[in-house]
mmCIF file of C-alpha atoms in Angstrom:
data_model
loop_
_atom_site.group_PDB
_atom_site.id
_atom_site.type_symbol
_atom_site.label_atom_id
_atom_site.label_comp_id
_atom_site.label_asym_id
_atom_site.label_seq_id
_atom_site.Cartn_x
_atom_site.Cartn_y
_atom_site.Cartn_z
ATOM 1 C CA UNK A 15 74.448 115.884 85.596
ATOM 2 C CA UNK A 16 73.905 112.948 83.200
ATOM 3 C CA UNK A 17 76.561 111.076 81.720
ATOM 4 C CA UNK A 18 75.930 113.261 78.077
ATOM 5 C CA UNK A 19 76.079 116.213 79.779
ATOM 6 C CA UNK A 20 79.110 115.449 81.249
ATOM 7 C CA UNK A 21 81.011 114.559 78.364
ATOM 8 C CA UNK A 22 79.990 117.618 75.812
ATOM 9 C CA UNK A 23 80.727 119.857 79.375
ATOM 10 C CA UNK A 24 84.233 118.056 79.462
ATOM 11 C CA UNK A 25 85.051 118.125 75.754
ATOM 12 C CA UNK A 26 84.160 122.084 75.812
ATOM 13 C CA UNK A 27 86.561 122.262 78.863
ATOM 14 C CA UNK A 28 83.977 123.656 81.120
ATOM 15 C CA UNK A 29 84.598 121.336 84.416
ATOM 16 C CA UNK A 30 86.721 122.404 87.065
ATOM 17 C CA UNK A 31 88.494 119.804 89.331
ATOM 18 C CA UNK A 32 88.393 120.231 93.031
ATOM 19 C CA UNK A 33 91.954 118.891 93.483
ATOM 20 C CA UNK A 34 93.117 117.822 97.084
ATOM 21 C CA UNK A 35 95.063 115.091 98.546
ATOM 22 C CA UNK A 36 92.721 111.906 98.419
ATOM 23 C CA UNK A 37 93.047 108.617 100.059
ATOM 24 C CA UNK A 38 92.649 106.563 97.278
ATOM 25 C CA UNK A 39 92.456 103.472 99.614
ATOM 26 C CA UNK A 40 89.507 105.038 101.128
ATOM 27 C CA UNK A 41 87.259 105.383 98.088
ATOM 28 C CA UNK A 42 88.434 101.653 97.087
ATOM 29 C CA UNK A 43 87.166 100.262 99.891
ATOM 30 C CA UNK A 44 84.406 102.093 99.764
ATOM 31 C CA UNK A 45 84.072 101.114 96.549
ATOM 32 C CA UNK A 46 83.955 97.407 97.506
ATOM 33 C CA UNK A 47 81.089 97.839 99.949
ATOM 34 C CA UNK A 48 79.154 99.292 96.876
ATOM 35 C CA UNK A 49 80.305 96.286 94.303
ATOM 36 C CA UNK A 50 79.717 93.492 97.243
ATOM 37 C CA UNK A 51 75.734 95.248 97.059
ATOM 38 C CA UNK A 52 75.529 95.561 93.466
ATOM 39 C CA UNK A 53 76.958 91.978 93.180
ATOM 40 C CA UNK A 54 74.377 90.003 95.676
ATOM 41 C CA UNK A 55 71.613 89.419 93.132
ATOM 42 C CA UNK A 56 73.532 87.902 90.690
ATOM 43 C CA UNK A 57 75.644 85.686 93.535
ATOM 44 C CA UNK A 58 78.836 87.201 92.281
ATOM 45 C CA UNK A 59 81.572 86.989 94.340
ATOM 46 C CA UNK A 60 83.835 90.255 95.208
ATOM 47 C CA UNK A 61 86.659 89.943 96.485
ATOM 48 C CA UNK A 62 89.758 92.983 97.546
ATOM 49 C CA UNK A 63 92.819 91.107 96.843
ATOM 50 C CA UNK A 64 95.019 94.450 98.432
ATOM 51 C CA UNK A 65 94.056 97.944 99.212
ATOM 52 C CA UNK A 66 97.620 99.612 100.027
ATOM 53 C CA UNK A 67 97.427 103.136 102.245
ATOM 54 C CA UNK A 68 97.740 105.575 98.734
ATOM 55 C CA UNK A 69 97.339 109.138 98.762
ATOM 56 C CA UNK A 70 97.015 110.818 95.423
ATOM 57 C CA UNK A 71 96.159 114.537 93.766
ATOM 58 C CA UNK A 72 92.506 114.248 92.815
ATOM 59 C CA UNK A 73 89.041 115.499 92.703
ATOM 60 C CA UNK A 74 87.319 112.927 95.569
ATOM 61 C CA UNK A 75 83.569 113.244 93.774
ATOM 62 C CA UNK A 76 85.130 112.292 90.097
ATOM 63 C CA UNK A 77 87.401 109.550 91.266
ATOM 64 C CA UNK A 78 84.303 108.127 93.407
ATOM 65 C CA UNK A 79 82.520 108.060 90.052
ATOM 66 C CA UNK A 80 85.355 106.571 88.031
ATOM 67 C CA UNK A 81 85.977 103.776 90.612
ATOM 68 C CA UNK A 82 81.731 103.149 90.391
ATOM 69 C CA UNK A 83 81.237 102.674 87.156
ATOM 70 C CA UNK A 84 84.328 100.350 86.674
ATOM 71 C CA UNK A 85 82.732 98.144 89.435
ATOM 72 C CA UNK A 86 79.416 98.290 87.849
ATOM 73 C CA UNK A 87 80.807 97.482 84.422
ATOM 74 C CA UNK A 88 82.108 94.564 86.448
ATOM 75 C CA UNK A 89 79.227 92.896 88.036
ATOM 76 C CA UNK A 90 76.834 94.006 85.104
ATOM 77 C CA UNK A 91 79.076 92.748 82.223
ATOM 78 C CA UNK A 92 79.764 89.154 84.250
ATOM 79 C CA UNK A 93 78.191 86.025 84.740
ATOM 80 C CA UNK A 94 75.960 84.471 87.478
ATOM 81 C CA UNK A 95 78.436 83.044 90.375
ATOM 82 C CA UNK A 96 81.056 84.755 88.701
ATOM 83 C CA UNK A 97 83.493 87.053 90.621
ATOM 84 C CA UNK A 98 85.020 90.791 90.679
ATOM 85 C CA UNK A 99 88.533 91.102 91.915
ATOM 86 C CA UNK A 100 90.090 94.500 92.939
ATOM 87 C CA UNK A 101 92.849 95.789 94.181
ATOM 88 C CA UNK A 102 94.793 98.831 94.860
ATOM 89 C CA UNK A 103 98.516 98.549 94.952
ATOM 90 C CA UNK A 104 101.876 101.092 94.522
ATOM 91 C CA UNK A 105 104.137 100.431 92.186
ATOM 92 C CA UNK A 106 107.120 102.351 91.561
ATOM 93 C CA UNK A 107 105.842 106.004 91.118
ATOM 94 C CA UNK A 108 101.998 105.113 90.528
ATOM 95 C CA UNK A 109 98.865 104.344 92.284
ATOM 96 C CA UNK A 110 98.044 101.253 90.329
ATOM 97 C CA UNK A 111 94.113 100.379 90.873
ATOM 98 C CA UNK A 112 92.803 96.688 89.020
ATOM 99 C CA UNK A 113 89.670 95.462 88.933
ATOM 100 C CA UNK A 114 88.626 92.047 87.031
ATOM 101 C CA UNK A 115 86.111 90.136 86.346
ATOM 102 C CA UNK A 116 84.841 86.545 85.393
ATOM 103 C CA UNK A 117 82.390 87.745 82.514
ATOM 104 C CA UNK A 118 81.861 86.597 78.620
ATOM 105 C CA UNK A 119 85.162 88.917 77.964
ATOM 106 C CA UNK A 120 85.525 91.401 75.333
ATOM 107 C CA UNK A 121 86.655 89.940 71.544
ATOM 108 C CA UNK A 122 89.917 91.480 70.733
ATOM 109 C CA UNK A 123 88.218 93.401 67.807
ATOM 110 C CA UNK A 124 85.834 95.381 69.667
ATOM 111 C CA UNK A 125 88.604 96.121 72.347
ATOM 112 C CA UNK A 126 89.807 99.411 70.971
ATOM 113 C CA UNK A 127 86.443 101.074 71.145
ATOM 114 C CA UNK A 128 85.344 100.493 74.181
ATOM 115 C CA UNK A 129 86.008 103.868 75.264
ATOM 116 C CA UNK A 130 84.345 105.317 72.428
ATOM 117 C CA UNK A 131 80.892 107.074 73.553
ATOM 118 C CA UNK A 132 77.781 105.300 73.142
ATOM 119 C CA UNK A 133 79.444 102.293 72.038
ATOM 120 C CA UNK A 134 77.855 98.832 73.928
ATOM 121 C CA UNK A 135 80.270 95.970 72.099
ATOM 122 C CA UNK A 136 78.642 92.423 71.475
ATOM 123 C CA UNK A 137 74.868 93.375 70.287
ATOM 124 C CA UNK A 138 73.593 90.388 72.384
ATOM 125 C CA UNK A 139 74.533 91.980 75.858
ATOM 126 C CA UNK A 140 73.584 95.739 74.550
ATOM 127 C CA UNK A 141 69.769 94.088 74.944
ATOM 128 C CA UNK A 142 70.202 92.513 78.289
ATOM 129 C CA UNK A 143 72.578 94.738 80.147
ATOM 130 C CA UNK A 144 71.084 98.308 81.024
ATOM 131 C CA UNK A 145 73.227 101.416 80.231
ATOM 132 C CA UNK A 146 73.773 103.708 76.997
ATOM 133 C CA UNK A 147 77.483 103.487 76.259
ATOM 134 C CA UNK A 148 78.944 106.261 78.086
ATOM 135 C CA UNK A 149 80.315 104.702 81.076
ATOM 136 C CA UNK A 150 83.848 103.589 79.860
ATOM 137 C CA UNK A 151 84.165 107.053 78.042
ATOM 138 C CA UNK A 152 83.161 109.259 81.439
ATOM 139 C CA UNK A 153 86.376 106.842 83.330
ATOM 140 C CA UNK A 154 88.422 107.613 80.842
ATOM 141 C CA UNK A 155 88.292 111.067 80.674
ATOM 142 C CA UNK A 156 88.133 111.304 84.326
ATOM 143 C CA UNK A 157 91.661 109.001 84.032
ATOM 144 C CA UNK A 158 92.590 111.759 81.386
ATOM 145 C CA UNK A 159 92.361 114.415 83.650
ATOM 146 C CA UNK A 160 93.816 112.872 86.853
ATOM 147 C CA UNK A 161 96.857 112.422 84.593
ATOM 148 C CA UNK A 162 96.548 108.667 84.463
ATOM 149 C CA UNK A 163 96.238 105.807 82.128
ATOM 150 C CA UNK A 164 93.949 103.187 81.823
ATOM 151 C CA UNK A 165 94.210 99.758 79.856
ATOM 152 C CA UNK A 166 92.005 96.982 79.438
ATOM 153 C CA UNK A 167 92.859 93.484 78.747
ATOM 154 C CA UNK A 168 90.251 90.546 78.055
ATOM 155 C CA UNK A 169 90.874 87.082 77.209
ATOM 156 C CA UNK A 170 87.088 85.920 75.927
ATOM 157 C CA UNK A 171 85.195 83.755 78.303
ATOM 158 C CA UNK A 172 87.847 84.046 80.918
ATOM 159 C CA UNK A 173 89.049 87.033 82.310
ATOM 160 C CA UNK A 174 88.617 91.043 81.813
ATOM 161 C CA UNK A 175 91.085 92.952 83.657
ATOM 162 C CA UNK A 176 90.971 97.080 83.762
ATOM 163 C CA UNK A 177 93.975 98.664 85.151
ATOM 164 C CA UNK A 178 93.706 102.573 86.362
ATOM 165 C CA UNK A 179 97.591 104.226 87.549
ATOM 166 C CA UNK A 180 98.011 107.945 88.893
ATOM 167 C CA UNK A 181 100.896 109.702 89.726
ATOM 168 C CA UNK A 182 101.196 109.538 93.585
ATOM 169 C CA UNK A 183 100.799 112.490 95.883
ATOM 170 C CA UNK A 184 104.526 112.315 96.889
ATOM 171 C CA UNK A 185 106.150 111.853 93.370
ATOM 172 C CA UNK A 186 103.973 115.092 92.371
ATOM 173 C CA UNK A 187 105.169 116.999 95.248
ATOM 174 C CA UNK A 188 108.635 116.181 94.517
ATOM 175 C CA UNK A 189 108.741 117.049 90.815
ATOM 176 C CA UNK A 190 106.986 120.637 91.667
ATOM 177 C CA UNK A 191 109.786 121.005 94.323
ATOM 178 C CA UNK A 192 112.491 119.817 91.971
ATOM 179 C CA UNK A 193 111.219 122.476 89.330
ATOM 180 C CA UNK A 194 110.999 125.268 91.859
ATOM 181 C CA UNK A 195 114.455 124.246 93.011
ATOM 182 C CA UNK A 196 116.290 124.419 89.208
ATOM 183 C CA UNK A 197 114.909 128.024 88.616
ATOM 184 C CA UNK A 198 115.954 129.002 91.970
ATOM 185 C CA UNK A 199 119.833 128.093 90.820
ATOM 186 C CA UNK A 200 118.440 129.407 87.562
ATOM 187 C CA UNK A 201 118.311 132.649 88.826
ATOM 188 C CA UNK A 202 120.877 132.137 91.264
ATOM 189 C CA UNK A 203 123.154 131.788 88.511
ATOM 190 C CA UNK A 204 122.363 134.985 86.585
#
């Protein structure tokens, strides 16, 4: 399903999540292989500064594609010799995935639509940089529905830095079993 597709099926509500425990560390390594391939042409370094044992609630196919098209984004919107740092860390009650890279950065004005669909930023890389703007909007709807958050930070010319969290498995678990636990003295109280 193209990226279009995927967004008007989305918007209508009409994808289902397979949701399953999914070793998030798994897919991010995975993920590096992929970024270390996509990376070789342009000699652009890529490098996994941590990758943490995580386990979250997820659909394994979407998060896949999420942590793809971040790396992608990375090595296409960079420079030659640059680099692409990632990582994967816990903090607190989150999954917190980061990836970064050495490109031209993104100008503080232009930073609040780069998740808007079909939007490419600076017109001078929209010519030399394949894609048609959906890319940022697919991740964060597939954030959206993990129940995550994603931010993006860029200082121009330096240093891009996207950061993915999502509840963990365990903190999820918990909650549901706190819940089921205050209607059981709920009802053990009527």
């Amino acid at each position: 399903m193209d990226g279009l597709t995927l967004l008007a099926k989305a918007d209508a509500g009409q994808i289902t999540l397979t949701l399953e425990p999914v070793r998030l560390d798994e897919l991010v390594r995975d993920n590096f292989a992929d970024a270390q391939i996509l990376a070789e042409p342009q000699g652009i370094q890529v490098e996994l500064a941590a990758c943490e044992e995580i386990t979250v609630r997820g659909d394994r196919h979407r998060l896949r594609q999420l942590l793809l098209n971040l790396a992608d984004n990375a090595v296409k919107y960079n420079q030659p010799q640059g680099r692409v740092t990632m990582g994967l860390r816990r903090t607190n009650d989150a999954a917190e995935f980061t990836i970064a890279n050495t490109g031209p950065g993104i100008p503080p004005e232009i930073l609040p639509r780069v998740f808007d669909p079909f939007f490419r930023g600076d017109p001078a890389h929209s010519q030399t940089v394949d894609g048609c703007g959906l890319g940022l909007s697919i991740v964060q709807w597939i954030v959206s529905a993990h129940n995550g958050t994603i931010t993006i930070t860029s200082e121009p010319s330096k240093l891009t830095t996207v950061t993915v969290r999502f509840p963990l498995l365990e903190v999820r678990l918990q909650m549901k079993k706190q819940i089921h636990e205050q209607r059981r003295s709920a009802r053990d109280i009527q």
